[in-house]
C-alpha positions as protocol buffer text, in pm:
chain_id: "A"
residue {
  index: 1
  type: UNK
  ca { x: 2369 y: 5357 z: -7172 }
}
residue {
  index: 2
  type: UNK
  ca { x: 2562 y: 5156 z: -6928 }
}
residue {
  index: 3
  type: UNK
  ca { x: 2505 y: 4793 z: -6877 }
}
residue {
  index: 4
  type: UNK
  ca { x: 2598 y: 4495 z: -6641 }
}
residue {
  index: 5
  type: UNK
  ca { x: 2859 y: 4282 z: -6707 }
}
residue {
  index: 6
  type: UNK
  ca { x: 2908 y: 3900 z: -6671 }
}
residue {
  index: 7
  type: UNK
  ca { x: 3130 y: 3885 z: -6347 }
}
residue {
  index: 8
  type: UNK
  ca { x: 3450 y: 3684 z: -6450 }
}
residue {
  index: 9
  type: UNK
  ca { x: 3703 y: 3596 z: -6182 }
}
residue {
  index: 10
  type: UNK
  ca { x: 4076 y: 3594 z: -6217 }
}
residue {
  index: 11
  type: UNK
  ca { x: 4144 y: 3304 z: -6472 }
}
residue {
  index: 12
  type: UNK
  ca { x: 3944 y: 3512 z: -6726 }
}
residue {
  index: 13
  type: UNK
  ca { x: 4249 y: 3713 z: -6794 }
}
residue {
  index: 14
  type: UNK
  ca { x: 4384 y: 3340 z: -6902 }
}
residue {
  index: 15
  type: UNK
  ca { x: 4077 y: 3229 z: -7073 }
}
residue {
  index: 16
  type: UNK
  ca { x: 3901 y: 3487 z: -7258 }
}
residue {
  index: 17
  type: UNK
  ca { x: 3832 y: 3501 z: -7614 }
}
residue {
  index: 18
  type: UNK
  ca { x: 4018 y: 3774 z: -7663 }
}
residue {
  index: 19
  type: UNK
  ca { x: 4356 y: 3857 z: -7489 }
}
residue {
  index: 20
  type: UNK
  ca { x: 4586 y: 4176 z: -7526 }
}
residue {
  index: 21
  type: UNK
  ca { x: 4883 y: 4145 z: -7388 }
}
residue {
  index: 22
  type: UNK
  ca { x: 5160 y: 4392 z: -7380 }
}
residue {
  index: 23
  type: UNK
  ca { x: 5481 y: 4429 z: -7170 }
}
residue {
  index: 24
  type: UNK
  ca { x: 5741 y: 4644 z: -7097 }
}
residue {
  index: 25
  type: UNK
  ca { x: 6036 y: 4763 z: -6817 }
}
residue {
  index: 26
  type: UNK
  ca { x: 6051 y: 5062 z: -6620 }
}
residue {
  index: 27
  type: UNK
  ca { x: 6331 y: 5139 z: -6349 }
}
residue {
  index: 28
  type: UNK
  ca { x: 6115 y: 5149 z: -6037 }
}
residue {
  index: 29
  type: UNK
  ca { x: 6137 y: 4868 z: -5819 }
}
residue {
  index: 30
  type: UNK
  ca { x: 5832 y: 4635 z: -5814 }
}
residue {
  index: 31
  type: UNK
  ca { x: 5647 y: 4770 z: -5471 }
}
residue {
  index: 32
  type: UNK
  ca { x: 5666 y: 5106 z: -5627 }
}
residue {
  index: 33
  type: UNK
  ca { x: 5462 y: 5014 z: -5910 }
}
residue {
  index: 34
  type: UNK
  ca { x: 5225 y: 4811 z: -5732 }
}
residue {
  index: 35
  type: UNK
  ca { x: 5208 y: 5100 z: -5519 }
}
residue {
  index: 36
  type: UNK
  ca { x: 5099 y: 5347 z: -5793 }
}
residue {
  index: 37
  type: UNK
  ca { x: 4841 y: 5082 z: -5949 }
}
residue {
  index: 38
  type: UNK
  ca { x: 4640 y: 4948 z: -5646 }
}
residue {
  index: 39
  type: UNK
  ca { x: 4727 y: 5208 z: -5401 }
}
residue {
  index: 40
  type: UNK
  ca { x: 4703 y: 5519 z: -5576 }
}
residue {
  index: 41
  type: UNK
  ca { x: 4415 y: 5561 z: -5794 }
}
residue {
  index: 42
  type: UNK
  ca { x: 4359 y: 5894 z: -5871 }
}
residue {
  index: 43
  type: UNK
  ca { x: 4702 y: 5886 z: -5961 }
}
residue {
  index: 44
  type: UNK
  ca { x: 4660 y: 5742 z: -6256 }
}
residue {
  index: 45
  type: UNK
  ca { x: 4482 y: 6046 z: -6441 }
}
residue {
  index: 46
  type: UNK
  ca { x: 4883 y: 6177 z: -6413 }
}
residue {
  index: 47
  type: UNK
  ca { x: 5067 y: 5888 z: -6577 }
}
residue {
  index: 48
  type: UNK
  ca { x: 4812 y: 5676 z: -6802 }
}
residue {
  index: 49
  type: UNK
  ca { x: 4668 y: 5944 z: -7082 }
}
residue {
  index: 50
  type: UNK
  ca { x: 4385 y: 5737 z: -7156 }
}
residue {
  index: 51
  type: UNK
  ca { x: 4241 y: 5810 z: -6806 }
}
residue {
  index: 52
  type: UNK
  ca { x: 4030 y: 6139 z: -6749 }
}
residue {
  index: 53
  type: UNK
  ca { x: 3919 y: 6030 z: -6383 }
}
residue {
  index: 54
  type: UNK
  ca { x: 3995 y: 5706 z: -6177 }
}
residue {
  index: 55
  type: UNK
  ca { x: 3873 y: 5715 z: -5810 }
}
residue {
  index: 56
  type: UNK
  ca { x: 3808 y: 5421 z: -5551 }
}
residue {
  index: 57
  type: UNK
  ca { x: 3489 y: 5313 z: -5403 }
}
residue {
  index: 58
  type: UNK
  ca { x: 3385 y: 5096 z: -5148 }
}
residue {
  index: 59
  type: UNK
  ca { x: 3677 y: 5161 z: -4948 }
}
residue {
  index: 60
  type: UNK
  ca { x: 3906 y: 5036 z: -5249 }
}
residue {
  index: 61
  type: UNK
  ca { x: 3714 y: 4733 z: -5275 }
}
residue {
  index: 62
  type: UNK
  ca { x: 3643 y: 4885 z: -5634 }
}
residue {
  index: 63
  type: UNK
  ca { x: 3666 y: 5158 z: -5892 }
}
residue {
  index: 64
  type: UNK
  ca { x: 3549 y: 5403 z: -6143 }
}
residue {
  index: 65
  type: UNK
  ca { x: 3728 y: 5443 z: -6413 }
}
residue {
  index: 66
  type: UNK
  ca { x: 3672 y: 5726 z: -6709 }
}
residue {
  index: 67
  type: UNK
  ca { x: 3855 y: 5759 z: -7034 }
}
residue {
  index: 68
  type: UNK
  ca { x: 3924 y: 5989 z: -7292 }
}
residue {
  index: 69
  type: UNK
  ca { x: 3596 y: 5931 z: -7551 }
}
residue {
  index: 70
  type: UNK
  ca { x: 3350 y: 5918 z: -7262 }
}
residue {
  index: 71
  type: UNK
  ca { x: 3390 y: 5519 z: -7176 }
}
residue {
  index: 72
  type: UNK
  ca { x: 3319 y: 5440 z: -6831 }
}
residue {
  index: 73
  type: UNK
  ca { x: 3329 y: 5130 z: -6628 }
}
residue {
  index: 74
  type: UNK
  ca { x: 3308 y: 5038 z: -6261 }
}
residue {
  index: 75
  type: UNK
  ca { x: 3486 y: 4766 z: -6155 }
}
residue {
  index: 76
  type: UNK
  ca { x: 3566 y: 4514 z: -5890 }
}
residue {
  index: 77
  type: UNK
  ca { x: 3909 y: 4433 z: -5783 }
}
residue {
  index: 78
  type: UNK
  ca { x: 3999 y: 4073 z: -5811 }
}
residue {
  index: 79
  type: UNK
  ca { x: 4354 y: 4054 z: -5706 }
}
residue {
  index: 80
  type: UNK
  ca { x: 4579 y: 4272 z: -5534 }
}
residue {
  index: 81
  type: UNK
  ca { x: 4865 y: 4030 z: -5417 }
}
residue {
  index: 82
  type: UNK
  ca { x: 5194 y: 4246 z: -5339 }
}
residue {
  index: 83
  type: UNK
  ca { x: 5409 y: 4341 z: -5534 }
}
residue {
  index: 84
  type: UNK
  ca { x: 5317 y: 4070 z: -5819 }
}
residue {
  index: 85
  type: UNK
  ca { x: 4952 y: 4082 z: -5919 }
}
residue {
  index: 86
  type: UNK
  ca { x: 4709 y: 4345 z: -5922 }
}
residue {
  index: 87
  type: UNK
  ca { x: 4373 y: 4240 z: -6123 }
}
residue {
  index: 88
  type: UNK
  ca { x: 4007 y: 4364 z: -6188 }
}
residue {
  index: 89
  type: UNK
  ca { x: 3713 y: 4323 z: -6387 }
}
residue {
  index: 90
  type: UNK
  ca { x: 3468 y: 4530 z: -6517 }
}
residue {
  index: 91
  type: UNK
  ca { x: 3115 y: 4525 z: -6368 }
}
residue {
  index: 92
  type: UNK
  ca { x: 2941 y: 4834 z: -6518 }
}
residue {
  index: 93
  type: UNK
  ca { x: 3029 y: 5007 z: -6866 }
}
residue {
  index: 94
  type: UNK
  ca { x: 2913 y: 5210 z: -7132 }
}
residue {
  index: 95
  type: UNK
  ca { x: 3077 y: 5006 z: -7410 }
}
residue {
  index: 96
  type: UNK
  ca { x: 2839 y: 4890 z: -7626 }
}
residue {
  index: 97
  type: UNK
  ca { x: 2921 y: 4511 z: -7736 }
}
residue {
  index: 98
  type: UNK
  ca { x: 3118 y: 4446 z: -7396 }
}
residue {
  index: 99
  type: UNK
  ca { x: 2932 y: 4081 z: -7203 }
}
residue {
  index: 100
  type: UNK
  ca { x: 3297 y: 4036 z: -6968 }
}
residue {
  index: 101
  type: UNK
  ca { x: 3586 y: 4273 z: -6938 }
}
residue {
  index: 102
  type: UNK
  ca { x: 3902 y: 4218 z: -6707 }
}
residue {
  index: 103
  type: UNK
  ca { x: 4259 y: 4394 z: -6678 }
}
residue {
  index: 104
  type: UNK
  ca { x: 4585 y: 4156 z: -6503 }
}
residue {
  index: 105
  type: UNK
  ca { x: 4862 y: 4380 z: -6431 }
}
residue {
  index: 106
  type: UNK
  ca { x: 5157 y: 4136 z: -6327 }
}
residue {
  index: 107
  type: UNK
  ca { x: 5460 y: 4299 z: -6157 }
}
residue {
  index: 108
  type: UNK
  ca { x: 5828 y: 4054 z: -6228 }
}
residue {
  index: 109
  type: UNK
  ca { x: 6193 y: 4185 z: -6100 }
}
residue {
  index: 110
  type: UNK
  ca { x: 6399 y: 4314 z: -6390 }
}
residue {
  index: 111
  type: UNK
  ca { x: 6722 y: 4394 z: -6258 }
}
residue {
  index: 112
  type: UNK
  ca { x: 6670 y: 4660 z: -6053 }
}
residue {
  index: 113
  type: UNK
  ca { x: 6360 y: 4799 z: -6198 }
}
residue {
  index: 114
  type: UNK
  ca { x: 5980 y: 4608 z: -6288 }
}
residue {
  index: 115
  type: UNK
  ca { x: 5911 y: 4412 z: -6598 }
}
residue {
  index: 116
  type: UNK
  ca { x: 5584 y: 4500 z: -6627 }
}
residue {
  index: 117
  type: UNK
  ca { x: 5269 y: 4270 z: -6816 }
}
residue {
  index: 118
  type: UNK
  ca { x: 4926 y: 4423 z: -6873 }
}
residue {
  index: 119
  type: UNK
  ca { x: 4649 y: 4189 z: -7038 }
}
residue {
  index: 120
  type: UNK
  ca { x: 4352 y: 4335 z: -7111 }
}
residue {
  index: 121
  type: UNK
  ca { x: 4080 y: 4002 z: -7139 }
}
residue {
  index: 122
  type: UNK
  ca { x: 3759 y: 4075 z: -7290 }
}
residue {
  index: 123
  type: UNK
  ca { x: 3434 y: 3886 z: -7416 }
}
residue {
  index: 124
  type: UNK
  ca { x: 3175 y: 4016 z: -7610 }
}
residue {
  index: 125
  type: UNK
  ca { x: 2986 y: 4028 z: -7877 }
}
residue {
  index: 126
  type: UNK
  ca { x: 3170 y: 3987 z: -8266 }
}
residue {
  index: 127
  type: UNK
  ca { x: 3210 y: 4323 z: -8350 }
}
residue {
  index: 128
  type: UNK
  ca { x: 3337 y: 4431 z: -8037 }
}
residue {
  index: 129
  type: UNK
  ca { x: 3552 y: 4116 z: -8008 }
}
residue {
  index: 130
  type: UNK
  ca { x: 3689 y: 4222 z: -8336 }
}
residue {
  index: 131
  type: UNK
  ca { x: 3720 y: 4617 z: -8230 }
}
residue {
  index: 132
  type: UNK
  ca { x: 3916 y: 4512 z: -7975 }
}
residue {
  index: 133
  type: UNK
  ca { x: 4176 y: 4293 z: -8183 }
}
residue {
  index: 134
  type: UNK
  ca { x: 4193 y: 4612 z: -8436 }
}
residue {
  index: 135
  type: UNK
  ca { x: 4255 y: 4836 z: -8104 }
}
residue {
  index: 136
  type: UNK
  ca { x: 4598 y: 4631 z: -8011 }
}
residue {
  index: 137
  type: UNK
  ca { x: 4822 y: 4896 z: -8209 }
}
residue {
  index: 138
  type: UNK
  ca { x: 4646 y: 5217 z: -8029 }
}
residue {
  index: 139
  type: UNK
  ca { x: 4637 y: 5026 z: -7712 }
}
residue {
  index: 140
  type: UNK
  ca { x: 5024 y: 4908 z: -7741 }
}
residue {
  index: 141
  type: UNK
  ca { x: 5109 y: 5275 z: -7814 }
}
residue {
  index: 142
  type: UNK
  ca { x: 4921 y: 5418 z: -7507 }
}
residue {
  index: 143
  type: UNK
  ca { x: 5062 y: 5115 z: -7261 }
}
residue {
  index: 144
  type: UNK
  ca { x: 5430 y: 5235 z: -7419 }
}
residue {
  index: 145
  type: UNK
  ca { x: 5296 y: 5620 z: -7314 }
}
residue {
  index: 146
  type: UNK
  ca { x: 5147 y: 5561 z: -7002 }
}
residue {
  index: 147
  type: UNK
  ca { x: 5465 y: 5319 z: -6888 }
}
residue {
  index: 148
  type: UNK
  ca { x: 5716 y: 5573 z: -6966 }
}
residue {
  index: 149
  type: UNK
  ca { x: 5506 y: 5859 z: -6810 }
}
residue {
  index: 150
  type: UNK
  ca { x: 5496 y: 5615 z: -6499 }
}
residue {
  index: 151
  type: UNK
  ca { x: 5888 y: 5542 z: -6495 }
}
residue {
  index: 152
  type: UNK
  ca { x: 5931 y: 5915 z: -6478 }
}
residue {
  index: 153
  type: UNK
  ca { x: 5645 y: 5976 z: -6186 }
}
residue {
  index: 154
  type: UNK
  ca { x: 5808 y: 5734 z: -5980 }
}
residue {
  index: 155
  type: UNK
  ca { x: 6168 y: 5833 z: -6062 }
}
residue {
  index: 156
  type: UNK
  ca { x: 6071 y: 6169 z: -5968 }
}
């Protein structure tokens, strides 16, 4: 059953209780990656395994988001400040625990390619705050996937 979320603004990714944060280089440039996070959305069902749909809504104000295991959220985006920051939270999910969810993807020049940092900030209630801290190996290993799947979309 899906349920509202508390709506968190952009220092949440900074302040939640719990904070994932993983990082990692690919060779595109940085407005190449911004472009296939914020501006291409249904792209990201080809590069991020995790994601079985991703579409935008209100005229890319927002977006839906699916993942593999049924989770769904709708979300809001926060930030989309080229080609550094690029920031949502979740309004709507399925996820049963979940009271605030938000996602910072933060774009830095790395030679000639992106160094690329994705938190994942979340609230909730204990067991889901502590899910989420047991998740960080499965998540690291699908951010590792999903960044070298990108590097090779946007080399192609």
């Amino acid at each position: 059953m899906a349920h509202r979320l508390r709506p968190v603004g952009r220092e949440f990714a900074s302040v939640a209780p719990v904070r994932l944060v993983f990082e990692r280089e690919v060779s595109a440039p940085p407005p190449a990656v911004f472009d296939a996070l914020a501006r291409d959305v249904t792209g990201w069902t080809a590069w991020f395994r995790a994601v079985t749909l991703a579409r935008p809504l209100d005229g890319g104000a927002g977006r839906e988001i699916r993942l593999v295991g049924a989770a769904r959220f709708r979300e809001t985006i926060l930030v989309a400040e080229e080609p550094d920051v690029y920031a949502y939270r979740v309004d709507v999910t399925n996820v049963p625990g979940a009271r605030a969810m938000a996602e910072e993807w933060r774009l830095r020049p790395a030679g000639t390619g992106t160094r690329v940092r994705w938190t994942m900030a979340v609230d909730g209630v204990t067991p889901f705050r502590l899910a989420m801290r047991a998740a960080r190996p499965a998540l690291a290993a699908g951010f590792r996937d999903a960044m070298t799947s990108l590097d090779r979309r946007l080399a192609g």
